[in-house]
């Protein structure tokens, strides 16, 4: 899922276009910066002040080894980075196919509009060659802010340019040296490039234009999708409040409800002081705002069927992620495209090729991964199985609408048909099919790089066995032939698992797409065993489930792609008590009760009503939905309606009662993400509707997040920027968690 970090090189024409991209000087070393300005450029007045000539490149002189510096390799590039005698040495074994195939880069500075900067460094090489230096946008089309191509040889030379930042302020640009195969030149032999004394400094800040402040978000957060008349209805206020009372104002300006605030809560996840306004007693339908002193919320609705409108786009996101088929304009509008990724894929490490077209693009990239795909299919199958009436619709707006099969099953089948192609003759299932690296920000059909079928993994095989067994049951009444195909595939996968105890997947050295590494396959085996027993009733499966479950003190009970134990437990607990082991049942129930109680406690003490505590990690919005689904199952299992109320608070969090004051589903609510890390959205410069954004991630796992979210409290580590793949990507298995949650709520 992590975006590709290569540098797209611009046509030479652009290099000389005068768009703040002067050619770098190439002169012998001299310590005098001011005498080295570009010819033809007016020397800017050197400003006196604290930040003048402060080098924003930390460890630019490599006195601290290679700290802060990284090497990116792609398309055949092969090199080592080390520091030798206070210089960076890139020891290049192979230059690869592109200039960015070997790239030395640095992140962690900023360039402000109108600022005059100097970019300088020294370089040499053990052969005569050219290298490309750039300060660039770190994503999108990799716009160059300053760049140049210059020749290096055995003598250390100093290069520098002075430029005015004419693009928008970039808080997280990338400085890079592209030292692969120079553009338009022959392949070079192995060679060594040395870099030292890299500097980016502000020379003159007097012309800096500060961006306008972001529009403020209201300090009263409501569900921007709205509330059902019978729901518990709350709004969460932050900051100082005037008085202790609040009002709910109807669209005509009349006061529909008045009440007292509760609180405050000092909220550690968000660093806010929060109050709650409860207006559950207002059951009249209409459009309202919540007001307290001079603070006012976005408008929201109270109405029956409040979730009907959003369900379809959230579901149809999966259709729009379909690979290997034409996505027609009548279904997809701007996101229509020709069939993509239809060439045969290489079986990794061989010259053999196989057709594995189909399935869903996993996320913001175009990879297809069995483990995450299986989680998404499981959510759909459970959503249907648990709520057949609410989810039986055959008119959700996909090509299979009107075929007398519930569309949710049709959509699941699109992925299942692909998964069937991913099963090898051994019964084992290949982990994924992707390129060697992530593609550029292009539409799917424009991503024409070779794709590779990566090796079989046990986790993929276990997940596959489980969803195929569940599908046998789900499809038996609609298409017996397909159901039987699922059955035989599930049994073959199971037999493979019995014969193969090992098999963790790791990316081979030259593969840089999502790894989906999983250290334990016991949960996948349990899920498979429970699903196979449920579908086919052979005792060997239930014995296997209980044997594995008995081995572990800790009960795996997640719904994530790496911990699928919760799916297995749900199936096991649904079996006839006459066939299950009472001890095993109790152990699982105890663990579930403990987890549900912990979610409930967290949810009650959290100002925004969710269960994450301080654990805002990658894809936190999926965890919010998964926990809500877990709470709903627990509500049924333990007869505790508090769990259900907590689950609804989780849904309201997704829809706007959160510290970011956002509806996290694109295209819905008053404010929602518009710059998701999603290639079709980036390629069309628009935002596909119905996608659940990843959400706050306190671990700051991309350069943009590192640059702009430093020091933010966990629940606020989110930025609506396409470069921030660790907070603002989308994924089929995040949407599926929300589909299941909406299904569970809709059916109640
Ligand atoms: Ca040095
Ligand atoms: Ca249908
Ligand atoms: Ca696992």
XYZ file of C-alpha atoms and ligand atoms in Angstrom:
751
model
C 0.000 0.000 0.000
C 2.875 2.332 0.621
C 3.195 4.570 -2.334
C 6.021 4.314 -4.734
C 8.765 6.754 -3.908
C 10.486 7.164 -7.205
C 11.168 10.400 -8.945
C 9.482 10.999 -12.252
C 11.859 12.915 -14.400
C 10.462 15.753 -16.405
C 11.089 16.344 -20.035
C 14.182 18.390 -20.685
C 12.007 21.201 -22.006
C 10.601 21.778 -18.588
C 14.058 21.915 -17.154
C 14.710 25.143 -19.010
C 11.244 26.540 -18.707
C 12.222 29.028 -16.072
C 9.666 27.664 -13.645
C 11.994 27.992 -10.707
C 14.109 25.243 -12.149
C 17.424 26.798 -13.124
C 20.234 24.556 -14.262
C 22.709 24.009 -11.520
C 26.134 25.535 -11.818
C 29.061 23.279 -12.339
C 32.192 24.973 -11.083
C 35.204 24.043 -9.148
C 34.940 24.012 -5.442
C 34.896 27.307 -3.627
C 33.605 28.012 -0.164
C 32.123 31.335 -1.233
C 28.447 30.763 -1.799
C 27.611 34.302 -2.831
C 29.997 34.218 -5.756
C 28.420 31.079 -7.145
C 24.985 32.270 -8.095
C 23.499 31.217 -11.367
C 24.548 33.293 -14.297
C 21.662 35.370 -15.458
C 20.084 35.505 -12.054
C 20.078 38.585 -9.961
C 21.705 38.008 -6.661
C 19.015 38.405 -4.027
C 19.648 40.712 -1.129
C 21.078 38.554 1.626
C 18.795 38.972 4.525
C 20.127 39.186 7.986
C 18.246 37.123 10.488
C 18.290 33.934 12.417
C 17.192 31.584 9.613
C 19.396 32.987 6.893
C 21.693 30.269 5.633
C 20.568 27.848 8.303
C 21.001 24.514 6.593
C 17.671 22.669 6.652
C 19.437 19.459 5.634
C 20.427 17.819 8.888
C 23.593 15.765 8.541
C 24.119 17.259 5.098
C 27.866 16.927 5.696
C 27.592 13.223 6.585
C 29.535 13.822 9.774
C 26.978 11.554 11.420
C 27.223 8.695 8.914
C 24.158 8.220 6.739
C 21.665 9.285 9.410
C 18.575 10.939 7.797
C 19.564 9.690 4.320
C 18.006 6.799 2.412
C 18.445 4.921 -0.809
C 15.554 4.042 -3.100
C 16.085 1.307 -5.679
C 13.737 0.397 -8.508
C 13.655 -1.103 -12.008
C 16.881 -3.044 -11.753
C 18.854 -0.511 -9.731
C 21.227 -2.057 -7.218
C 23.498 -0.116 -4.882
C 24.750 0.264 -1.327
C 24.795 3.473 0.681
C 27.518 4.094 3.194
C 29.466 6.970 4.692
C 33.213 6.979 4.122
C 35.493 9.689 5.513
C 32.629 12.097 6.044
C 31.158 11.659 2.571
C 28.194 9.667 1.343
C 29.250 6.886 -0.978
C 26.670 5.278 -3.220
C 28.319 2.140 -4.506
C 26.293 1.311 -7.620
C 26.374 -2.279 -8.831
C 23.657 -1.692 -11.417
C 22.222 1.618 -12.592
C 18.876 0.018 -13.538
C 16.636 1.193 -16.347
C 15.794 4.745 -15.211
C 17.661 7.652 -13.689
C 15.633 7.159 -10.494
C 16.464 3.446 -10.379
C 19.146 4.471 -7.891
C 18.064 7.433 -5.790
C 19.709 8.949 -2.730
C 17.126 11.041 -0.911
C 16.446 13.228 2.093
C 13.067 14.250 3.590
C 12.362 16.650 6.415
C 12.522 20.303 5.345
C 10.069 22.748 3.866
C 9.899 25.235 1.026
C 7.615 28.255 1.300
C 6.050 30.137 -1.594
C 8.080 33.237 -2.471
C 11.125 32.209 -0.443
C 14.535 32.494 -2.104
C 16.613 29.398 -1.409
C 20.060 28.108 -2.133
C 20.496 24.432 -2.946
C 24.109 23.339 -3.041
C 26.243 20.242 -2.642
C 29.505 18.658 -3.693
C 29.845 15.531 -5.782
C 32.371 13.319 -7.497
C 32.362 9.906 -9.122
C 34.893 7.278 -10.103
C 33.757 7.411 -13.729
C 32.757 10.360 -15.831
C 28.958 10.459 -15.665
C 25.959 12.715 -15.209
C 23.664 12.842 -12.209
C 20.355 14.588 -11.587
C 19.635 16.598 -8.422
C 16.125 17.664 -7.541
C 14.029 19.317 -4.904
C 10.609 17.950 -5.719
C 7.044 17.299 -4.672
C 7.155 13.959 -2.880
C 4.225 12.340 -4.660
C 1.661 13.112 -7.347
C 3.512 14.104 -10.495
C 6.787 14.731 -8.608
C 6.885 18.359 -9.743
C 10.444 19.687 -9.635
C 10.989 22.866 -7.627
C 14.690 23.055 -8.452
C 16.580 20.574 -10.553
C 19.587 20.116 -12.700
C 21.657 17.573 -14.576
C 25.409 17.895 -14.314
C 28.597 16.016 -14.953
C 30.752 14.507 -12.264
C 34.259 13.123 -12.402
C 37.046 12.174 -10.040
C 37.489 15.688 -8.630
C 35.086 16.881 -5.983
C 33.095 19.786 -7.408
C 30.614 22.123 -5.894
C 27.223 22.710 -7.505
C 24.646 25.202 -6.492
C 21.556 27.026 -7.538
C 19.535 29.875 -6.107
C 15.852 29.727 -6.821
C 12.589 31.294 -5.775
C 9.913 28.849 -4.687
C 7.119 29.638 -7.098
C 4.893 26.685 -6.297
C 2.608 26.402 -3.290
C 4.296 26.019 0.074
C 5.365 22.411 0.481
C 5.844 21.285 4.076
C 7.346 17.953 3.012
C 9.308 18.073 -0.239
C 12.008 15.564 -1.129
C 15.632 16.296 -1.952
C 17.022 13.587 -4.202
C 19.960 12.623 -6.361
C 18.950 10.383 -9.229
C 22.042 8.375 -9.995
C 20.731 5.426 -11.965
C 20.982 5.297 -15.737
C 21.199 8.889 -16.984
C 18.297 9.885 -19.228
C 18.951 9.298 -22.895
C 22.346 7.713 -22.287
C 23.688 4.191 -22.471
C 23.809 1.946 -19.465
C 26.807 2.749 -17.276
C 29.173 0.202 -15.768
C 29.192 -0.238 -11.982
C 30.418 3.017 -10.458
C 30.727 4.994 -7.260
C 29.167 8.392 -6.585
C 30.275 10.511 -3.621
C 28.139 13.339 -2.218
C 28.933 15.796 0.551
C 27.978 19.146 2.099
C 24.368 19.178 0.940
C 22.658 22.401 1.821
C 19.191 23.870 1.404
C 18.911 27.252 3.076
C 16.581 30.181 2.971
C 18.496 33.153 1.573
C 15.677 35.642 1.605
C 12.336 35.191 3.288
C 11.031 38.701 2.702
C 8.860 37.559 -0.231
C 7.328 34.551 1.480
C 3.585 34.396 1.002
C 1.896 32.583 3.864
C -0.967 30.315 2.768
C -4.400 31.434 3.937
C -5.422 29.772 7.177
C -7.453 26.578 6.817
C -11.159 27.209 7.209
C -12.085 26.605 10.796
C -14.054 23.549 11.801
C -16.941 23.982 14.207
C -16.223 23.162 17.811
C -19.473 21.213 18.058
C -19.192 17.828 16.368
C -22.270 15.947 15.194
C -22.955 12.970 12.951
C -22.891 14.644 9.562
C -24.955 11.777 8.162
C -27.542 12.343 10.870
C -29.526 10.359 13.387
C -32.507 8.014 13.313
C -35.417 9.438 15.362
C -35.152 6.682 17.987
C -31.345 6.891 18.334
C -29.316 8.156 21.227
C -28.261 11.549 19.851
C -25.236 13.377 21.117
C -22.903 16.123 19.988
C -19.373 16.574 21.340
C -18.099 20.102 22.078
C -14.486 21.119 22.492
C -12.679 24.054 24.036
C -14.126 26.709 26.287
C -17.916 26.891 26.405
C -20.228 29.705 27.373
C -22.578 28.592 30.119
C -23.689 25.030 30.614
C -26.705 24.832 28.338
C -27.100 24.116 24.640
C -29.893 24.354 22.107
C -30.926 22.402 19.043
C -32.112 24.827 16.386
C -34.447 23.819 13.552
C -33.949 25.024 9.966
C -36.546 27.772 10.493
C -34.563 29.153 13.410
C -36.833 27.962 16.181
C -35.436 26.236 19.245
C -36.445 22.570 19.042
C -34.678 21.399 22.156
C -32.680 22.842 25.043
C -30.540 20.883 27.450
C -27.575 20.913 29.818
C -24.063 19.925 28.810
C -22.230 17.176 30.651
C -18.505 17.245 31.226
C -15.868 18.351 30.900
C -13.611 15.438 30.035
C -9.908 16.136 29.586
C -9.341 13.976 26.535
C -5.905 12.419 26.225
C -6.346 11.016 22.681
C -7.214 14.423 21.238
C -5.654 16.800 23.776
C -9.016 18.543 23.997
C -11.399 19.491 26.793
C -14.777 18.093 25.783
C -18.431 18.401 26.757
C -21.344 16.288 25.599
C -24.760 17.524 24.531
C -27.423 14.813 24.646
C -30.561 15.561 22.677
C -31.920 12.027 22.354
C -35.329 13.295 23.471
C -35.655 15.224 20.225
C -37.302 12.714 17.892
C -38.912 15.065 15.395
C -37.675 14.680 11.826
C -35.981 17.663 10.214
C -32.706 19.494 9.690
C -31.060 21.040 12.751
C -27.890 22.483 14.228
C -26.597 22.298 17.799
C -25.746 25.688 19.311
C -23.898 26.645 22.481
C -23.060 30.307 22.982
C -21.324 31.432 19.793
C -20.465 27.879 18.703
C -22.647 26.065 16.185
C -22.419 22.639 14.528
C -22.774 21.733 10.879
C -26.420 21.090 9.965
C -27.601 17.483 10.331
C -30.778 15.513 9.779
C -32.975 13.512 12.062
C -34.837 11.083 9.851
C -35.847 7.470 9.328
C -33.593 5.600 6.916
C -30.707 7.963 7.536
C -28.121 5.364 6.393
C -29.918 4.292 3.221
C -28.251 6.861 0.989
C -24.657 6.242 2.078
C -24.836 2.452 1.993
C -24.876 2.127 -1.781
C -21.761 4.247 -2.556
C -19.821 2.613 0.298
C -20.732 -0.778 -1.179
C -20.115 0.305 -4.783
C -16.579 1.372 -3.954
C -15.712 -2.332 -4.274
C -17.191 -2.459 -7.770
C -15.148 0.612 -8.748
C -12.009 -1.160 -7.503
C -12.583 -4.100 -9.854
C -9.518 -5.129 -11.861
C -9.341 -6.866 -15.227
C -12.642 -5.621 -16.555
C -14.067 -2.533 -18.157
C -15.685 -0.217 -15.630
C -18.488 1.358 -17.627
C -19.382 5.082 -17.455
C -23.014 4.288 -16.630
C -21.845 2.765 -13.345
C -18.697 4.745 -12.683
C -18.953 8.252 -14.180
C -15.503 9.868 -14.120
C -13.974 6.679 -12.759
C -14.886 4.575 -15.779
C -11.937 2.918 -17.471
C -10.948 0.245 -19.958
C -10.115 -3.234 -18.748
C -6.815 -3.091 -16.854
C -4.116 -5.590 -15.866
C -5.301 -8.211 -18.335
C -1.895 -9.461 -19.500
C -0.604 -12.720 -18.102
C 1.425 -12.471 -14.906
C 4.833 -14.028 -14.373
C 5.045 -16.698 -11.727
C 7.772 -15.058 -9.679
C 11.227 -16.537 -10.199
C 10.241 -18.351 -13.420
C 9.595 -17.518 -17.060
C 6.182 -19.114 -16.777
C 3.121 -16.919 -17.168
C -0.461 -17.371 -16.060
C -3.767 -15.533 -16.351
C -4.821 -14.205 -12.953
C -6.926 -11.241 -14.018
C -9.849 -10.100 -11.900
C -10.398 -9.298 -8.233
C -10.298 -5.871 -6.626
C -7.444 -3.387 -6.542
C -6.527 -3.589 -2.895
C -6.255 0.050 -1.917
C -4.702 3.224 -3.316
C -2.423 0.991 -5.413
C -3.283 -1.687 -7.977
C -1.958 -4.756 -6.188
C -4.228 -7.695 -5.472
C -3.591 -9.489 -2.218
C -5.326 -12.666 -1.030
C -5.172 -12.000 2.724
C -6.723 -8.557 2.650
C -9.147 -9.604 -0.100
C -10.311 -12.508 2.062
C -11.005 -10.160 4.972
C -13.129 -8.025 2.635
C -15.017 -11.062 1.281
C -15.597 -12.298 4.836
C -17.140 -8.964 5.802
C -19.496 -9.149 2.816
C -20.474 -12.764 3.467
C -21.099 -12.136 7.174
C -22.984 -8.927 6.376
C -25.286 -10.954 4.135
C -25.501 -14.047 6.307
C -26.364 -12.041 9.437
C -28.762 -9.657 7.692
C -30.215 -11.455 4.644
C -33.321 -9.279 4.465
C -31.568 -5.910 4.738
C -28.743 -7.072 2.445
C -30.679 -9.083 -0.116
C -30.961 -6.180 -2.550
C -30.452 -6.906 -6.232
C -30.397 -3.265 -7.359
C -27.284 -1.726 -5.827
C -26.060 -0.430 -9.181
C -23.526 -2.984 -10.417
C -23.555 -4.892 -13.720
C -25.041 -7.950 -11.973
C -27.993 -6.005 -10.575
C -31.227 -7.673 -11.662
C -29.807 -11.198 -12.011
C -31.825 -12.497 -9.046
C -28.720 -12.903 -6.910
C -28.139 -10.430 -4.040
C -25.631 -7.874 -5.322
C -23.512 -8.260 -2.216
C -22.919 -11.899 -3.201
C -22.260 -10.906 -6.818
C -19.590 -8.465 -5.658
C -18.013 -11.043 -3.341
C -17.990 -13.505 -6.233
C -15.950 -11.109 -8.364
C -13.137 -11.411 -5.832
C -13.706 -15.137 -5.261
C -13.351 -15.911 -8.987
C -9.973 -14.201 -8.908
C -8.939 -15.983 -5.725
C -9.701 -19.318 -7.411
C -7.124 -18.413 -10.076
C -4.584 -17.776 -7.319
C -4.701 -21.390 -6.087
C -1.754 -23.436 -7.301
C -1.948 -27.110 -8.285
C -0.644 -28.007 -4.818
C -3.754 -26.536 -3.216
C -1.663 -23.735 -1.708
C -2.678 -20.193 -2.550
C -0.374 -17.483 -3.870
C -0.005 -14.535 -1.516
C -0.467 -11.750 -4.047
C -0.120 -10.504 -7.603
C 1.552 -7.102 -8.009
C 4.254 -5.300 -9.923
C 7.731 -5.297 -8.437
C 7.089 -1.767 -7.127
C 4.091 0.505 -6.816
C 3.000 2.160 -10.052
C 2.889 5.898 -10.677
C -0.232 7.959 -10.113
C -2.020 6.745 -13.232
C -5.381 5.228 -14.070
C -5.465 1.424 -13.785
C -5.310 0.688 -17.509
C -2.223 2.913 -17.810
C -0.319 0.780 -15.337
C 1.255 -1.605 -17.814
C 4.290 -2.787 -15.856
C 4.780 -6.556 -15.690
C 2.997 -8.172 -12.764
C 4.167 -11.149 -10.753
C 2.424 -13.936 -8.895
C 4.271 -14.181 -5.594
C 4.762 -17.483 -3.740
C 2.158 -19.474 -1.833
C 1.691 -18.563 1.830
C -0.097 -20.432 4.583
C -2.015 -17.369 5.732
C -3.357 -16.802 2.210
C -4.196 -20.507 1.963
C -5.996 -20.564 5.321
C -7.979 -17.423 4.516
C -8.804 -18.846 1.104
C -10.053 -22.150 2.552
C -12.267 -20.237 4.985
C -13.924 -17.905 2.482
C -14.376 -20.687 -0.087
C -16.122 -22.843 2.528
C -18.341 -19.907 3.541
C -19.057 -19.282 -0.136
C -20.174 -22.878 -0.683
C -22.994 -22.205 1.773
C -23.727 -18.684 0.549
C -23.941 -19.631 -3.144
C -25.470 -23.133 -2.874
C -28.987 -21.834 -3.443
C -28.021 -19.510 -6.284
C -25.454 -21.432 -8.323
C -24.746 -24.992 -7.253
C -21.986 -25.470 -9.814
C -20.046 -22.490 -8.491
C -20.701 -23.569 -4.903
C -19.212 -26.993 -5.648
C -16.165 -25.351 -7.196
C -15.709 -23.365 -3.976
C -16.061 -26.550 -1.955
C -13.429 -28.469 -3.831
C -11.044 -25.479 -3.723
C -11.575 -25.145 0.036
C -10.852 -28.838 0.622
C -7.731 -28.730 -1.535
C -6.469 -25.697 0.362
C -7.169 -27.416 3.674
C -5.219 -30.500 2.615
C -2.310 -28.289 1.624
C -2.333 -26.659 5.072
C -2.232 -30.039 6.804
C 0.852 -31.042 4.843
C 2.626 -27.682 5.227
C 3.180 -26.370 8.717
C 5.467 -23.445 7.714
C 5.115 -20.907 4.936
C 5.234 -17.300 6.127
C 5.325 -14.826 3.296
C 8.116 -12.292 2.966
C 8.704 -9.983 0.042
C 11.622 -11.159 -2.103
C 14.457 -8.627 -2.209
C 13.318 -6.968 -5.443
C 9.627 -6.676 -4.570
C 8.526 -3.451 -2.910
C 4.733 -3.692 -2.868
C 2.648 -4.355 0.269
C 4.030 -7.347 2.128
C 1.115 -8.210 4.407
C 3.461 -10.165 6.623
C 1.747 -12.233 9.277
C 3.736 -13.987 11.993
C 1.035 -16.500 12.941
C -1.234 -18.719 10.860
C -3.013 -20.390 13.799
C -5.916 -17.933 13.516
C -6.188 -18.531 9.740
C -6.209 -22.300 10.375
C -8.890 -21.933 13.065
C -11.076 -19.813 10.811
C -10.661 -22.325 7.963
C -11.433 -25.263 10.257
C -14.581 -23.647 11.658
C -15.799 -22.603 8.204
C -15.138 -26.030 6.682
C -16.965 -27.770 9.519
C -19.874 -25.383 9.284
C -20.123 -25.983 5.526
C -19.301 -29.672 5.218
C -19.769 -31.148 8.707
C -16.732 -33.430 8.786
C -15.498 -33.973 12.362
C -11.872 -33.680 11.359
C -12.392 -29.936 10.954
C -13.934 -29.306 14.354
C -11.237 -31.479 15.941
C -8.600 -29.362 14.259
C -10.218 -26.133 15.458
C -10.332 -27.311 19.046
C -6.806 -28.711 18.934
C -5.375 -25.397 17.706
C -7.577 -23.278 19.991
C -6.503 -25.408 22.958
C -2.835 -24.721 22.236
C -3.134 -21.029 22.856
C -3.814 -19.219 26.108
C -4.510 -16.025 24.212
C -7.632 -16.184 22.056
C -7.135 -14.511 18.694
C -10.365 -12.667 18.085
C -9.678 -9.973 15.485
C -11.289 -9.113 12.186
C -8.149 -7.695 10.612
C -6.213 -9.199 7.716
C -3.553 -10.636 10.050
C -5.777 -11.654 12.962
C -8.828 -13.358 11.535
C -9.547 -15.361 14.686
C -12.750 -13.422 15.335
C -14.300 -14.796 12.138
C -13.455 -18.349 13.190
C -14.772 -17.851 16.718
C -18.010 -16.400 15.412
C -18.584 -19.485 13.270
C -17.552 -21.892 16.025
C -19.946 -20.312 18.539
C -22.768 -20.586 16.012
C -22.434 -24.394 15.806
C -24.797 -26.828 17.506
C -23.683 -27.019 21.177
C -23.990 -30.792 20.887
C -20.896 -30.899 18.665
C -18.699 -28.248 20.283
C -16.443 -28.648 23.288
C -17.927 -26.797 26.278
C -14.465 -25.906 27.590
C -13.437 -24.427 24.259
C -16.721 -22.530 23.940
C -16.268 -21.078 27.419
C -12.686 -20.072 26.776
C -13.678 -18.181 23.643
C -16.714 -16.581 25.274
C -14.659 -15.463 28.268
C -12.107 -13.848 25.976
C -14.805 -12.168 23.930
C -16.601 -10.884 27.018
C -13.349 -9.470 28.297
C -12.649 -7.729 25.008
C -16.223 -6.438 24.683
C -16.124 -5.066 28.238
C -12.810 -3.407 27.559
C -14.195 -1.839 24.358
C -17.238 -0.677 26.302
C -15.184 0.820 29.130
C -12.965 2.640 26.653
C -15.962 3.830 24.696
C -17.692 5.189 27.789
C -14.641 7.056 29.024
C -13.656 8.384 25.595
C -14.906 11.884 24.853
C -15.777 10.845 21.302
C -17.280 7.512 22.338
C -14.948 4.991 20.706
C -12.818 2.139 21.976
C -9.340 2.819 20.607
C -7.949 4.366 23.785
C -4.668 5.815 22.550
C -4.188 3.136 19.872
C -4.674 5.184 16.739
C -2.684 3.087 14.272
C -2.564 2.656 10.495
C -6.131 2.136 9.259
C -7.618 3.168 12.608
C -11.002 3.771 10.980
C -11.132 0.089 10.026
C -10.438 -0.833 13.638
C -13.242 1.496 14.723
C -15.639 -0.361 12.384
C -14.274 -3.805 13.301
C -14.630 -3.078 17.011
C -18.182 -1.903 16.412
C -18.961 -5.146 14.569
C -17.419 -7.070 17.442
C -19.575 -5.149 19.930
C -22.718 -5.910 17.920
C -21.935 -9.628 17.897
C -21.222 -9.428 21.637
C -24.523 -7.627 22.225
C -26.336 -10.605 20.700
C -24.144 -13.177 22.414
C -24.294 -11.721 25.921
C -27.621 -9.884 25.745
C -26.025 -6.565 26.672
C -27.609 -3.592 24.899
C -24.839 -1.280 26.174
C -22.581 -2.963 23.618
C -24.987 -2.016 20.847
C -25.129 1.601 22.008
C -21.317 1.679 22.016
C -21.274 0.272 18.467
C -23.499 3.122 17.315
C -21.138 5.652 18.876
C -18.396 4.133 16.729
C -20.480 4.683 13.595
C -21.154 8.289 14.629
C -17.421 8.775 15.095
C -16.859 7.714 11.461
C -19.589 10.111 10.347
C -18.371 13.234 12.134
C -18.232 12.993 15.926
C -14.448 12.936 15.933
C -11.637 15.381 16.741
C -11.030 16.050 13.031
C -14.690 17.143 12.614
C -14.806 15.124 9.401
C -17.140 12.621 7.889
C -14.442 10.072 7.000
C -16.417 8.772 4.003
C -15.580 10.700 0.830
C -18.387 12.684 -0.741
C -20.635 12.637 2.329
C -21.391 14.975 5.187
C -20.492 18.668 5.400
C -16.740 18.053 5.161
C -15.025 14.837 4.053
C -11.579 13.937 2.682
C -10.863 15.268 -0.817
C -7.194 14.326 -1.223
C -7.114 10.605 -0.536
C -4.136 8.455 -1.445
C -6.007 6.613 -4.201
C -4.496 6.440 -7.680
C -7.692 6.846 -9.744
C -8.617 9.877 -7.633
C -5.120 11.341 -7.990
C -5.033 10.612 -11.735
C -8.399 12.301 -12.313
C -7.739 15.089 -9.827
C -11.052 14.353 -8.147
C -12.247 12.178 -5.299
C -14.143 8.971 -5.769
C -17.264 8.933 -3.623
C -17.932 6.383 -0.887
C -14.403 5.589 0.267
C -13.507 5.280 3.952
C -10.223 7.088 4.614
C -7.666 5.324 6.808
C -7.888 7.828 9.661
C -5.545 9.050 12.388
C -2.260 7.170 12.758
C -0.100 8.326 15.643
C 2.957 6.512 14.274
C 3.547 9.089 11.489
C 4.555 6.524 8.873
C 4.996 8.670 5.786
C 7.189 11.725 5.130
C 4.268 14.116 4.819
C 2.720 13.025 8.110
C 6.158 13.273 9.730
C 6.483 16.829 8.447
C 3.109 18.237 9.398
C 1.785 16.104 12.284
C 4.799 16.143 14.579
C 3.615 16.526 18.163
C -0.102 16.070 17.379
C -2.142 14.038 19.852
C -2.926 10.492 18.579
C -6.532 11.143 17.517
C -5.406 14.164 15.490
C -2.593 12.504 13.571
C -4.496 12.744 10.321
C -4.042 14.941 7.283
C -6.175 15.108 4.164
C -3.275 15.012 1.740
C -2.664 12.436 -0.999
C 0.996 12.147 0.005
C 0.012 10.928 3.453
C -0.542 7.275 2.606
C -0.312 6.279 6.266
C -3.317 8.396 7.281
C -5.266 9.037 4.093
C -5.171 5.936 1.936
C -8.284 3.876 1.248
C -8.688 0.091 1.038
C -11.329 -2.433 0.014
C -11.076 -4.139 3.407
C -11.639 -0.843 5.250
C -14.773 -0.176 3.210
C -15.912 -3.768 3.761
C -15.710 -3.289 7.543
C -17.987 -0.257 7.178
C -20.330 -2.179 4.827
C -20.685 -4.876 7.477
C -21.253 -2.278 10.193
C -23.902 -0.459 8.152
C -25.558 -3.812 7.389
C -25.627 -4.675 11.081
C -27.093 -1.285 11.973
C -29.552 -1.206 9.053
C -31.073 -4.529 10.034
C -31.895 -3.381 13.568
Ca 31.507 15.718 5.037
Ca -27.482 -9.242 -8.463
Ca -2.681 -14.525 11.449
